[in-house]
Amino acid sequence: MNKIIYLICSLLVMITFGCQSNKSEQETIKTSKTSENEELLNGTVSLEYAADSYQFKNGFPVTVRATISRHNMDDLEDMAAFLLEDIGLPSMTNNEASPIGSGCTYSDEVALDHGEILAVGKRLKKLQEKYPGRISAQAGPLVKLRMYKEMEDAKATEKLTGRWKMGYLSSCGGVFSKLGVLHDGSIVPCSALHALTMGNILTDDLLELWHNSSVIRDVRDRYVVPLSQIEECKNCEWVKYCNGGCPGIVQQMQNTVMAPSWRSCYKNFLKFNNLRSIYDAYPQEETKTWQIK
């Protein structure tokens, strides 16, 4: 029997609170650095409400993903202590603010640059060591830095990773296993591709859309596009090992999914940070133990 798994995800987006784990819950859930832009990005739901909601669920499993931006990147340690110690969640995941939706409007103010990606990734790695098995990521600084390490390893050994199809626009594998449903019932290939509507859950056949929608088929077709055929990539030394980055960002910025994302470009990352290799920033014995789930 085929089963559909529904994921209920509570998002703590752009958290900018200053919390101390030795204080009471009411004292720790305080918002700082509040700005008009943050309210536009976050809405106005308070962290008090979010924490109370979790308690009221009486153990109902909750997944929390913290979106890291320039506004909260200095609060990572407090954020982890608040979620994993004060509230007592079994785990948390994280990603980064991207130029999608409101994040596009305020990209210069909230999105991390390549240097901040490196700094945040280092601190998240230390938090993984402090909370073993409790901090994971499917996107964002941790995933990017591990991807860069795998690109270096593949170039050095010519043994390609099995996690993605190196040398192709293959970063997004989600469209082969999941869909997104927006608040109004719109069905999209992914929440990051919210402008690409396939149909509506209230009126359309989900199985039919999954198999035959031209919208999701176009995103899946990225998987067979060689980066060597893309003008801005074809002469790059990393073209055989890259995956092109998130199509959601490209679609938002260029109105296409058939292009690479500059935000994931390893060549740009190295140039920005004045590095020859990711190994120049991390001792090799550390990068061997990176854990991404």
Tab-separated table of N, CA and C in Angstrom, residues 16-119:
chain	number	residue	atom	x	y	z
A	16	THR	N	16.090	36.120	16.539
A	16	THR	CA	17.066	37.119	16.979
A	16	THR	C	16.911	37.381	18.468
A	17	PHE	N	16.726	36.320	19.229
A	17	PHE	CA	16.536	36.515	20.661
A	17	PHE	C	17.864	36.361	21.389
A	18	GLY	N	17.950	36.968	22.558
A	18	GLY	CA	19.117	36.759	23.393
A	18	GLY	C	18.674	35.941	24.591
A	19	CYS	N	19.030	34.676	24.636
A	19	CYS	CA	18.534	33.826	25.712
A	19	CYS	C	19.691	33.266	26.524
A	20	GLN	N	19.462	33.034	27.788
A	20	GLN	CA	20.445	32.438	28.684
A	20	GLN	C	19.802	31.230	29.331
A	21	SER	N	20.418	30.072	29.167
A	21	SER	CA	19.762	28.827	29.531
A	21	SER	C	19.562	28.655	31.034
A	22	ASN	N	20.177	29.492	31.854
A	22	ASN	CA	19.993	29.346	33.294
A	22	ASN	C	18.836	30.190	33.823
A	23	LYS	N	18.102	30.852	32.933
A	23	LYS	CA	16.970	31.657	33.360
A	23	LYS	C	15.669	30.932	33.058
A	24	SER	N	14.592	31.449	33.625
A	24	SER	CA	13.294	30.833	33.401
A	24	SER	C	12.874	30.996	31.952
A	25	GLU	N	11.891	30.186	31.530
A	25	GLU	CA	11.477	30.195	30.132
A	25	GLU	C	10.950	31.560	29.714
A	26	GLN	N	10.150	32.204	30.571
A	26	GLN	CA	9.618	33.509	30.221
A	26	GLN	C	10.734	34.514	29.989
A	27	GLU	N	11.804	34.386	30.752
A	27	GLU	CA	12.903	35.336	30.613
A	27	GLU	C	13.744	35.045	29.377
A	28	THR	N	13.837	33.773	28.998
A	28	THR	CA	14.731	33.439	27.890
A	28	THR	C	14.128	33.738	26.537
A	29	ILE	N	12.802	33.739	26.449
A	29	ILE	CA	12.191	33.948	25.144
A	29	ILE	C	11.931	35.431	24.939
A	30	LYS	N	12.979	36.128	24.596
A	30	LYS	CA	12.862	37.559	24.378
A	30	LYS	C	13.406	37.897	22.998
A	31	THR	N	12.714	38.733	22.275
A	31	THR	CA	13.145	39.116	20.941
A	31	THR	C	13.970	40.390	21.023
A	32	SER	N	15.127	40.361	20.378
A	32	SER	CA	15.977	41.547	20.314
A	32	SER	C	16.197	41.929	18.857
A	33	LYS	N	16.757	43.103	18.633
A	33	LYS	CA	17.085	43.577	17.287
A	33	LYS	C	15.861	43.581	16.371
A	34	THR	N	14.676	43.761	16.928
A	34	THR	CA	13.478	43.742	16.106
A	34	THR	C	13.493	44.911	15.142
A	35	SER	N	13.179	44.654	13.887
A	35	SER	CA	13.117	45.714	12.885
A	35	SER	C	11.905	45.496	11.998
A	36	GLU	N	11.562	46.536	11.282
A	36	GLU	CA	10.420	46.432	10.362
A	36	GLU	C	10.659	45.347	9.332
A	37	ASN	N	11.895	45.244	8.834
A	37	ASN	CA	12.198	44.226	7.835
A	37	ASN	C	12.027	42.825	8.392
A	38	GLU	N	12.452	42.592	9.637
A	38	GLU	CA	12.324	41.275	10.224
A	38	GLU	C	10.868	40.882	10.381
A	39	GLU	N	10.025	41.849	10.742
A	39	GLU	CA	8.616	41.526	10.885
A	39	GLU	C	8.011	41.150	9.543
A	40	LEU	N	8.467	41.799	8.478
A	40	LEU	CA	7.984	41.442	7.157
A	40	LEU	C	8.421	40.038	6.779
A	41	LEU	N	9.614	39.641	7.219
A	41	LEU	CA	10.124	38.310	6.915
A	41	LEU	C	9.517	37.248	7.811
A	42	ASN	N	9.335	37.573	9.080
A	42	ASN	CA	8.942	36.579	10.075
A	42	ASN	C	7.463	36.533	10.373
A	43	GLY	N	6.762	37.648	10.169
A	43	GLY	CA	5.442	37.774	10.760
A	43	GLY	C	5.617	38.237	12.198
A	44	THR	N	4.535	38.214	12.967
A	44	THR	CA	4.593	38.761	14.316
A	44	THR	C	4.286	37.735	15.393
A	45	VAL	N	4.318	36.435	15.043
A	45	VAL	CA	4.069	35.401	16.045
A	45	VAL	C	5.229	35.382	17.030
A	46	SER	N	4.937	35.452	18.325
A	46	SER	CA	5.988	35.543	19.325
A	46	SER	C	6.600	34.184	19.628
A	47	LEU	N	7.828	34.228	20.134
A	47	LEU	CA	8.486	32.991	20.530
A	47	LEU	C	7.837	32.397	21.778
A	48	GLU	N	7.228	33.249	22.592
A	48	GLU	CA	6.488	32.725	23.746
A	48	GLU	C	5.383	31.787	23.271
A	49	TYR	N	4.676	32.223	22.221
A	49	TYR	CA	3.588	31.418	21.680
A	49	TYR	C	4.121	30.105	21.126
A	50	ALA	N	5.255	30.174	20.405
A	50	ALA	CA	5.825	28.963	19.822
A	50	ALA	C	6.223	27.965	20.900
A	51	ALA	N	6.880	28.449	21.960
A	51	ALA	CA	7.308	27.554	23.026
A	51	ALA	C	6.110	26.959	23.762
A	52	ASP	N	5.109	27.789	24.058
A	52	ASP	CA	3.916	27.298	24.733
A	52	ASP	C	3.185	26.274	23.877
A	53	SER	N	3.158	26.498	22.571
A	53	SER	CA	2.472	25.573	21.685
A	53	SER	C	3.105	24.199	21.756
A	54	TYR	N	4.417	24.161	21.820
A	54	TYR	CA	5.086	22.870	21.926
A	54	TYR	C	4.697	22.169	23.226
A	55	GLN	N	4.657	22.895	24.332
A	55	GLN	CA	4.289	22.282	25.604
A	55	GLN	C	2.857	21.757	25.548
A	56	PHE	N	1.955	22.506	24.919
A	56	PHE	CA	0.558	22.117	24.858
A	56	PHE	C	0.353	20.859	24.017
A	57	LYS	N	1.300	20.538	23.168
A	57	LYS	CA	1.160	19.357	22.333
A	57	LYS	C	1.418	18.068	23.121
A	58	ASN	N	1.903	18.196	24.365
A	58	ASN	CA	2.115	17.028	25.223
A	58	ASN	C	2.935	15.923	24.552
A	59	GLY	N	4.037	16.325	24.008
A	59	GLY	CA	4.930	15.323	23.436
A	59	GLY	C	4.721	15.060	21.957
A	60	PHE	N	3.792	15.764	21.312
A	60	PHE	CA	3.618	15.581	19.872
A	60	PHE	C	4.938	15.906	19.178
A	61	PRO	N	5.426	15.021	18.284
A	61	PRO	CA	6.740	15.248	17.667
A	61	PRO	C	6.769	16.527	16.841
A	62	VAL	N	7.749	17.351	17.106
A	62	VAL	CA	7.885	18.638	16.431
A	62	VAL	C	9.266	18.723	15.796
A	63	THR	N	9.308	19.150	14.556
A	63	THR	CA	10.583	19.391	13.887
A	63	THR	C	10.813	20.894	13.820
A	64	VAL	N	11.935	21.365	14.316
A	64	VAL	CA	12.241	22.793	14.309
A	64	VAL	C	13.423	23.046	13.390
A	65	ARG	N	13.225	23.955	12.467
A	65	ARG	CA	14.315	24.351	11.588
A	65	ARG	C	14.587	25.833	11.802
A	66	ALA	N	15.787	26.171	12.184
A	66	ALA	CA	16.177	27.561	12.403
A	66	ALA	C	16.843	28.090	11.141
A	67	THR	N	16.289	29.150	10.590
A	67	THR	CA	16.847	29.766	9.401
A	67	THR	C	17.850	30.835	9.817
A	68	ILE	N	19.088	30.666	9.409
A	68	ILE	CA	20.177	31.532	9.856
A	68	ILE	C	20.345	32.702	8.889
A	69	SER	N	20.394	33.897	9.456
A	69	SER	CA	20.562	35.105	8.659
A	69	SER	C	21.605	35.997	9.317
A	70	ARG	N	21.857	37.135	8.719
A	70	ARG	CA	22.778	38.097	9.314
A	70	ARG	C	22.248	38.649	10.628
A	71	HIS	N	20.941	38.560	10.830
A	71	HIS	CA	20.346	39.084	12.054
A	71	HIS	C	20.523	38.152	13.248
A	72	ASN	N	20.658	36.853	13.010
A	72	ASN	CA	20.731	35.928	14.149
A	72	ASN	C	21.985	35.061	14.149
A	73	MET	N	22.914	35.296	13.227
A	73	MET	CA	24.090	34.432	13.126
A	73	MET	C	24.974	34.507	14.376
A	74	ASP	N	24.857	35.573	15.145
A	74	ASP	CA	25.647	35.677	16.371
A	74	ASP	C	24.976	34.980	17.558
A	75	ASP	N	23.756	34.476	17.355
A	75	ASP	CA	23.000	33.861	18.438
A	75	ASP	C	22.926	32.334	18.335
A	76	LEU	N	23.788	31.712	17.522
A	76	LEU	CA	23.672	30.268	17.268
A	76	LEU	C	23.764	29.443	18.543
A	77	GLU	N	24.711	29.776	19.391
A	77	GLU	CA	24.902	29.000	20.608
A	77	GLU	C	23.703	29.122	21.542
A	78	ASP	N	23.187	30.354	21.692
A	78	ASP	CA	22.005	30.564	22.528
A	78	ASP	C	20.780	29.889	21.918
A	79	MET	N	20.695	29.919	20.609
A	79	MET	CA	19.582	29.286	19.914
A	79	MET	C	19.552	27.787	20.187
A	80	ALA	N	20.723	27.146	20.067
A	80	ALA	CA	20.799	25.711	20.313
A	80	ALA	C	20.486	25.372	21.764
A	81	ALA	N	21.007	26.178	22.698
A	81	ALA	CA	20.732	25.932	24.115
A	81	ALA	C	19.239	26.087	24.417
A	82	PHE	N	18.613	27.092	23.826
A	82	PHE	CA	17.189	27.336	24.039
A	82	PHE	C	16.347	26.159	23.547
A	83	LEU	N	16.636	25.695	22.330
A	83	LEU	CA	15.825	24.632	21.738
A	83	LEU	C	16.123	23.262	22.343
A	84	LEU	N	17.394	22.956	22.550
A	84	LEU	CA	17.782	21.604	22.958
A	84	LEU	C	17.849	21.421	24.472
A	85	GLU	N	18.111	22.509	25.197
A	85	GLU	CA	18.203	22.402	26.651
A	85	GLU	C	16.955	22.964	27.336
A	86	ASP	N	16.641	24.230	27.068
A	86	ASP	CA	15.524	24.864	27.771
A	86	ASP	C	14.184	24.209	27.417
A	87	ILE	N	13.891	24.096	26.133
A	87	ILE	CA	12.647	23.455	25.712
A	87	ILE	C	12.766	21.943	25.765
A	88	GLY	N	13.959	21.425	25.486
A	88	GLY	CA	14.180	19.987	25.553
A	88	GLY	C	13.831	19.228	24.294
A	89	LEU	N	13.884	19.904	23.131
A	89	LEU	CA	13.644	19.200	21.880
A	89	LEU	C	14.723	18.142	21.662
A	90	PRO	N	14.375	17.011	21.074
A	90	PRO	CA	15.384	15.977	20.840
A	90	PRO	C	16.411	16.376	19.798
A	91	SER	N	16.024	17.254	18.862
A	91	SER	CA	16.943	17.650	17.802
A	91	SER	C	16.448	18.931	17.139
A	92	MET	N	17.289	19.492	16.319
A	92	MET	CA	16.937	20.662	15.530
A	92	MET	C	17.684	20.581	14.210
A	93	THR	N	17.165	21.265	13.228
A	93	THR	CA	17.853	21.366	11.955
A	93	THR	C	17.980	22.837	11.584
A	94	ASN	N	18.743	23.140	10.567
A	94	ASN	CA	18.958	24.536	10.205
A	94	ASN	C	19.196	24.686	8.712
A	95	ASN	N	18.957	25.871	8.229
A	95	ASN	CA	19.327	26.244	6.869
A	95	ASN	C	19.730	27.720	6.894
A	96	GLU	N	19.725	28.376	5.754
A	96	GLU	CA	20.114	29.782	5.735
A	96	GLU	C	19.074	30.615	4.996
A	97	ALA	N	19.002	31.887	5.309
A	97	ALA	CA	18.117	32.796	4.599
A	97	ALA	C	18.583	32.915	3.152
A	98	SER	N	17.661	32.762	2.232
A	98	SER	CA	17.993	32.793	0.810
A	98	SER	C	17.173	33.865	0.099
A	99	PRO	N	17.630	34.321	-1.036
A	99	PRO	CA	16.878	35.327	-1.795
A	99	PRO	C	15.671	34.727	-2.491
A	100	ILE	N	14.706	34.277	-1.674
A	100	ILE	CA	13.460	33.702	-2.168
A	100	ILE	C	12.326	34.378	-1.405
A	101	GLY	N	11.268	34.788	-2.090
A	101	GLY	CA	10.159	35.452	-1.420
A	101	GLY	C	10.611	36.760	-0.792
A	102	SER	N	10.225	36.979	0.486
A	102	SER	CA	10.638	38.195	1.191
A	102	SER	C	12.148	38.261	1.341
A	103	GLY	N	12.784	37.093	1.402
A	103	GLY	CA	14.241	37.053	1.484
A	103	GLY	C	14.903	37.633	0.259
A	104	CYS	N	14.191	37.646	-0.864
A	104	CYS	CA	14.719	38.261	-2.084
A	104	CYS	C	14.687	39.776	-1.963
A	105	THR	N	13.577	40.286	-1.436
A	105	THR	CA	13.434	41.733	-1.269
A	105	THR	C	14.508	42.292	-0.348
A	106	TYR	N	14.849	41.538	0.721
A	106	TYR	CA	15.804	42.016	1.720
A	106	TYR	C	17.092	41.202	1.714
A	107	SER	N	17.455	40.699	0.535
A	107	SER	CA	18.598	39.795	0.429
A	107	SER	C	19.887	40.404	0.980
A	108	ASP	N	20.177	41.652	0.642
A	108	ASP	CA	21.422	42.274	1.082
A	108	ASP	C	21.480	42.400	2.598
A	109	GLU	N	20.317	42.468	3.228
A	109	GLU	CA	20.286	42.655	4.669
A	109	GLU	C	20.292	41.339	5.446
A	110	VAL	N	19.771	40.281	4.858
A	110	VAL	CA	19.616	39.044	5.628
A	110	VAL	C	20.473	37.873	5.144
A	111	ALA	N	20.759	37.799	3.846
A	111	ALA	CA	21.449	36.627	3.302
A	111	ALA	C	22.933	36.634	3.662
A	112	LEU	N	23.486	35.468	3.981
A	112	LEU	CA	24.894	35.336	4.346
A	112	LEU	C	25.772	35.401	3.101
A	113	ASP	N	26.913	36.084	3.215
A	113	ASP	CA	27.865	36.043	2.114
A	113	ASP	C	28.799	34.847	2.306
A	114	HIS	N	29.737	34.653	1.390
A	114	HIS	CA	30.594	33.463	1.442
A	114	HIS	C	31.451	33.422	2.710
A	115	GLY	N	31.877	34.586	3.180
A	115	GLY	CA	32.665	34.622	4.405
A	115	GLY	C	31.839	34.250	5.615
A	116	GLU	N	30.605	34.700	5.652
A	116	GLU	CA	29.713	34.363	6.767
A	116	GLU	C	29.306	32.900	6.724
A	117	ILE	N	29.168	32.345	5.518
A	117	ILE	CA	28.894	30.912	5.388
A	117	ILE	C	30.009	30.111	6.056
A	118	LEU	N	31.241	30.493	5.808
A	118	LEU	CA	32.383	29.794	6.399
A	118	LEU	C	32.387	29.921	7.916
A	119	ALA	N	32.190	31.145	8.426
A	119	ALA	CA	32.217	31.369	9.870
A	119	ALA	C	31.076	30.640	10.572
